[in-house]
Tab-separated table of C-alpha atoms in Angstrom:
chain	number	residue	atom	x	y	z
A	1	TRP	CA	-27.078	-1.011	52.920
A	2	ARG	CA	-28.929	-3.136	50.250
A	3	ALA	CA	-31.880	-0.662	50.600
A	4	ALA	CA	-29.364	2.043	49.311
A	5	ILE	CA	-28.978	0.376	46.195
A	6	ALA	CA	-30.868	2.107	43.548
A	7	THR	CA	-29.777	0.321	40.016
A	8	ALA	CA	-28.480	-3.098	39.410
A	9	SER	CA	-26.912	-3.902	35.808
A	10	LEU	CA	-27.713	-7.599	34.706
A	11	ASP	CA	-26.997	-9.994	32.001
A	12	PRO	CA	-29.956	-11.362	30.207
A	13	PHE	CA	-30.094	-14.424	32.234
A	14	ARG	CA	-33.239	-15.143	34.140
A	15	GLY	CA	-31.359	-16.521	37.341
A	16	TYR	CA	-29.822	-13.148	37.608
A	17	ALA	CA	-33.300	-11.466	37.550
A	18	THR	CA	-34.751	-13.623	40.204
A	19	ALA	CA	-31.940	-13.183	42.485
A	20	LEU	CA	-32.180	-9.700	42.132
A	21	SER	CA	-35.935	-9.317	42.696
A	22	SER	CA	-35.467	-11.530	45.901
A	23	GLN	CA	-32.464	-9.601	47.487
A	24	LEU	CA	-32.665	-6.281	46.007
A	25	PRO	CA	-36.312	-5.638	45.254
A	26	GLY	CA	-36.141	-1.981	45.400
A	27	ALA	CA	-33.527	-1.595	42.822
A	28	VAL	CA	-34.110	-0.807	39.059
A	29	ARG	CA	-32.809	-3.756	36.949
A	30	VAL	CA	-30.903	-2.525	33.996
A	31	LEU	CA	-30.013	-4.823	31.205
A	32	ASP	CA	-26.190	-4.530	29.890
A	33	PRO	CA	-25.979	-2.909	26.582
A	34	PHE	CA	-22.791	-5.281	25.579
A	35	HIS	CA	-25.009	-8.270	25.882
A	36	VAL	CA	-28.015	-6.727	24.134
A	37	VAL	CA	-25.975	-6.150	21.238
A	38	ARG	CA	-24.270	-9.640	21.720
A	39	LEU	CA	-27.579	-11.237	21.162
A	40	GLY	CA	-28.224	-9.279	17.919
A	41	LEU	CA	-24.707	-10.523	16.454
A	42	ALA	CA	-25.377	-14.057	17.529
A	43	ALA	CA	-28.448	-13.771	15.416
A	44	VAL	CA	-26.558	-12.691	12.694
A	45	ASP	CA	-24.222	-15.634	13.034
A	46	ASP	CA	-26.691	-18.115	13.364
A	47	VAL	CA	-28.629	-16.783	10.097
A	48	ARG	CA	-25.143	-16.435	8.201
A	49	ARG	CA	-24.201	-20.088	9.009
A	50	LEU	CA	-27.760	-21.355	7.916
A	51	VAL	CA	-27.820	-19.286	4.683
A	52	GLN	CA	-24.212	-20.765	4.001
A	53	GLN	CA	-25.435	-24.289	4.463
A	54	HIS	CA	-28.486	-23.776	2.372
A	55	THR	CA	-26.923	-22.306	-0.557
A	56	LEU	CA	-23.557	-24.243	-0.708
A	57	GLY	CA	-24.062	-27.341	1.397
A	58	HIS	CA	-21.024	-27.050	3.761
A	59	ARG	CA	-19.823	-25.051	6.354
A	60	GLY	CA	-17.969	-22.043	5.616
A	61	ARG	CA	-14.863	-21.888	3.834
A	62	ASN	CA	-12.134	-19.117	3.061
A	63	ARG	CA	-13.328	-18.683	-0.331
A	64	ASP	CA	-16.959	-18.490	0.639
A	65	PRO	CA	-18.490	-15.144	0.295
A	66	LEU	CA	-20.466	-15.008	3.679
A	67	TYR	CA	-17.768	-16.449	5.267
A	68	GLY	CA	-15.180	-13.913	3.945
A	69	ILE	CA	-17.215	-11.123	5.465
A	70	ARG	CA	-18.347	-12.714	8.700
A	71	ARG	CA	-16.060	-10.135	10.913
A	72	LEU	CA	-17.520	-7.137	8.870
A	73	LEU	CA	-21.078	-8.410	9.787
A	74	ARG	CA	-20.188	-7.742	13.327
A	75	ARG	CA	-19.107	-3.987	12.947
A	76	HIS	CA	-21.129	-1.005	13.061
A	77	ARG	CA	-21.723	0.527	9.741
A	78	THR	CA	-19.788	3.821	10.777
A	79	ARG	CA	-16.663	1.810	11.558
A	80	LEU	CA	-16.577	0.295	7.888
A	81	SER	CA	-14.093	2.022	5.669
A	82	THR	CA	-15.174	2.498	2.009
A	83	LYS	CA	-13.210	-0.617	0.989
A	84	ALA	CA	-14.898	-2.773	3.887
A	85	ARG	CA	-18.423	-1.373	2.892
A	86	ALA	CA	-17.671	-2.326	-0.743
A	87	ARG	CA	-16.454	-6.101	0.553
A	88	LEU	CA	-19.405	-6.328	2.748
A	89	GLU	CA	-22.072	-5.412	-0.064
A	90	ALA	CA	-20.204	-7.831	-2.459
A	91	GLY	CA	-20.373	-10.461	-0.062
A	92	LEU	CA	-23.939	-10.068	0.500
A	93	ILE	CA	-25.011	-10.037	-2.978
A	94	ALA	CA	-22.859	-13.153	-3.761
A	95	GLY	CA	-24.030	-15.240	-0.869
A	96	ASP	CA	-27.266	-14.018	0.347
A	97	PRO	CA	-29.609	-14.384	-2.521
A	98	ASP	CA	-32.714	-14.094	-0.234
A	99	GLY	CA	-31.773	-11.407	1.839
A	100	GLU	CA	-32.134	-13.214	5.188
A	101	THR	CA	-28.528	-12.206	6.149
A	102	THR	CA	-28.831	-8.801	5.263
A	103	LEU	CA	-32.085	-8.610	7.262
A	104	ALA	CA	-30.410	-9.966	10.243
A	105	TRP	CA	-27.453	-7.604	9.878
A	106	THR	CA	-29.982	-4.699	9.597
A	107	VAL	CA	-31.610	-5.641	12.731
A	108	ALA	CA	-28.229	-5.937	14.717
A	109	GLN	CA	-27.277	-2.337	13.421
A	110	GLN	CA	-30.854	-1.197	14.586
A	111	LEU	CA	-29.960	-2.501	18.036
A	112	MET	CA	-26.464	-0.660	18.151
A	113	ASP	CA	-28.282	2.516	17.027
A	114	LEU	CA	-30.529	2.178	19.947
A	115	TYR	CA	-27.494	3.168	22.145
A	116	ARG	CA	-26.941	6.173	20.361
A	117	LEU	CA	-30.187	7.937	21.002
A	118	ASP	CA	-30.378	10.827	23.490
A	119	ASP	CA	-34.198	10.934	24.038
A	120	PRO	CA	-35.643	8.123	26.322
A	121	ALA	CA	-39.021	8.367	24.837
A	122	THR	CA	-37.900	7.804	21.192
A	123	ALA	CA	-35.607	5.034	22.318
A	124	ARG	CA	-38.706	3.454	23.871
A	125	THR	CA	-40.704	3.690	20.800
A	126	CYS	CA	-37.786	2.427	18.684
A	127	VAL	CA	-37.447	-0.670	21.002
A	128	GLU	CA	-41.224	-1.572	20.801
A	129	GLN	CA	-41.491	-0.906	17.165
A	130	LEU	CA	-38.269	-3.417	16.654
A	131	ILE	CA	-39.597	-6.109	19.029
A	132	ALA	CA	-43.223	-6.078	17.153
A	133	ASP	CA	-41.342	-6.399	13.857
A	134	LEU	CA	-39.028	-9.089	14.914
A	135	ARG	CA	-41.851	-11.545	16.517
A	136	ASP	CA	-43.682	-11.414	13.253
A	137	CYS	CA	-40.413	-11.992	11.363
A	138	PRO	CA	-40.500	-15.463	9.467
A	139	ILE	CA	-36.970	-16.017	9.993
A	140	PRO	CA	-37.057	-18.104	13.271
A	141	GLU	CA	-33.608	-16.982	14.829
A	142	LEU	CA	-34.928	-13.264	14.418
A	143	ALA	CA	-38.047	-14.157	15.552
A	144	ARG	CA	-36.567	-15.926	18.742
A	145	LEU	CA	-34.375	-12.613	19.235
A	146	GLY	CA	-37.506	-10.730	19.239
A	147	ARG	CA	-39.241	-13.062	21.834
A	148	THR	CA	-35.911	-12.870	24.123
A	149	LEU	CA	-36.181	-8.924	23.730
A	150	HIS	CA	-39.944	-9.012	24.364
A	151	ALA	CA	-39.349	-10.864	27.670
A	152	TRP	CA	-36.534	-8.303	28.697
A	153	ARG	CA	-37.775	-5.201	27.481
A	154	VAL	CA	-38.435	-3.635	31.017
A	155	GLU	CA	-34.894	-4.113	31.783
A	156	LEU	CA	-33.940	-3.091	28.355
A	157	CYS	CA	-35.669	0.328	28.347
A	158	ALA	CA	-34.700	1.041	31.747
A	159	HIS	CA	-31.136	1.718	30.149
A	160	PHE	CA	-32.417	4.764	28.739
A	161	ASP	CA	-33.105	6.071	32.099
A	162	HIS	CA	-30.000	5.162	33.707
A	163	PRO	CA	-27.527	4.996	30.801
A	164	ALA	CA	-24.453	4.860	33.226
A	165	VAL	CA	-25.212	1.588	34.265
A	166	SER	CA	-23.178	-1.007	33.334
A	167	ASN	CA	-21.781	-4.316	34.450
A	168	GLY	CA	-18.523	-3.588	32.649
A	169	PRO	CA	-16.554	-3.240	35.777
A	170	THR	CA	-17.835	-6.670	37.069
A	171	GLU	CA	-16.739	-8.292	33.555
A	172	ASN	CA	-13.466	-6.949	34.057
A	173	LEU	CA	-12.853	-8.035	37.749
A	174	ASN	CA	-14.179	-11.609	36.720
A	175	LEU	CA	-11.677	-11.844	33.727
A	176	LYS	CA	-8.710	-10.726	36.299
A	177	ILE	CA	-9.910	-13.479	38.252
A	178	LYS	CA	-9.999	-16.264	35.869
A	179	ASN	CA	-6.548	-15.012	34.692
A	180	THR	CA	-5.248	-15.584	38.116
A	181	LYS	CA	-6.794	-19.027	38.435
A	182	ARG	CA	-5.614	-20.118	34.887
A	183	ILE	CA	-1.866	-18.927	35.703
A	184	ALA	CA	-1.918	-20.867	39.008
A	185	ARG	CA	-3.530	-23.708	37.213
A	186	GLY	CA	-6.206	-24.047	39.977
A	187	TYR	CA	-6.305	-23.892	43.901
A	188	ARG	CA	-6.962	-26.500	45.992
A	189	ASN	CA	-7.369	-24.232	49.157
A	190	PHE	CA	-9.979	-21.791	48.701
A	191	ASP	CA	-8.407	-19.711	51.530
A	192	HIS	CA	-5.356	-19.275	49.430
A	193	TYR	CA	-7.247	-18.526	46.457
A	194	ARG	CA	-9.059	-15.937	48.146
A	195	LEU	CA	-6.058	-14.332	49.474
A	196	ARG	CA	-4.399	-14.317	46.427
A	197	LEU	CA	-7.310	-12.658	44.479
A	198	LEU	CA	-7.413	-9.730	47.310
A	199	LEU	CA	-3.521	-9.479	47.013
A	200	ASN	CA	-3.761	-9.045	43.083
A	201	HIS	CA	-7.078	-7.283	42.672
A	202	GLY	CA	-8.478	-6.132	46.009
A	203	ARG	CA	-7.174	-2.699	45.557
A	204	ILE	CA	-7.009	-0.053	42.653
A	205	HIS	CA	-3.811	1.922	42.746
A	206	GLU	CA	-4.204	5.226	41.108
A	207	ASP	CA	-0.362	4.962	40.008
A	208	HIS	CA	-0.839	1.510	38.766
A	209	SER	CA	0.862	0.490	35.454
A	210	PRO	CA	0.345	-2.457	33.536
A	211	THR	CA	3.054	-4.945	33.318
A	212	ARG	CA	5.242	-4.852	30.119
A	213	ILE	CA	4.892	-7.863	27.955
A	214	ARG	CA	8.724	-7.468	26.716
A	215	THR	CA	10.960	-6.926	29.812
A	216	ARG	CA	14.170	-5.945	27.566
A	217	ALA	CA	14.772	-4.744	24.313
A	218	PRO	CA	14.677	-7.669	21.380
A	219	ARG	CA	18.317	-8.815	20.367
A	220	PHE	CA	17.498	-7.733	16.716
A	221	ALA	CA	15.877	-4.672	16.587
A	222	ALA	CA	14.704	-3.400	13.214
């Protein structure tokens, strides 16, 4: 059955790649887009914190320009309203004198834009150009991101040939398993733990409906 597996999605963790190479040598390894974008956003946060420390000499506070736009820096530009875009630009002008945070934000936007491209050849060209630019970047956090993407460039580009491959369902199931364990405050017996997981999440019902958060109407309704 392992020989029938054609593709495998993975996080940018070398242990996963090693396991797939030994157990599924014929499968194409595809780097999950969510984790690639998360690497770019983590670089934005790292650069923002360093600029904050260098310019103001302390960690982020509510009235600091960069701290006030920290959530806006994690959004794609197409999801910014006119007001949010104005806030973002004002925060970068006030708190990013050398443009380092702006450059990191631009790189993260380019990473997101890669997954909006329909032509695999164009996407690969953009990936190679972005990696080359990042590896020569004088900002250490962005240079480190470039080295990471260079190490995973084959798996990263494989996504454009297999755009439907994702480990989202696996992440979803892992979250449900953790929630079950958290509610029970842990299990001392592995057999009981496994049985509870199979009962809760072992089968997906087509008519399954989410549990109501509020089981009855509130006492004082508006």
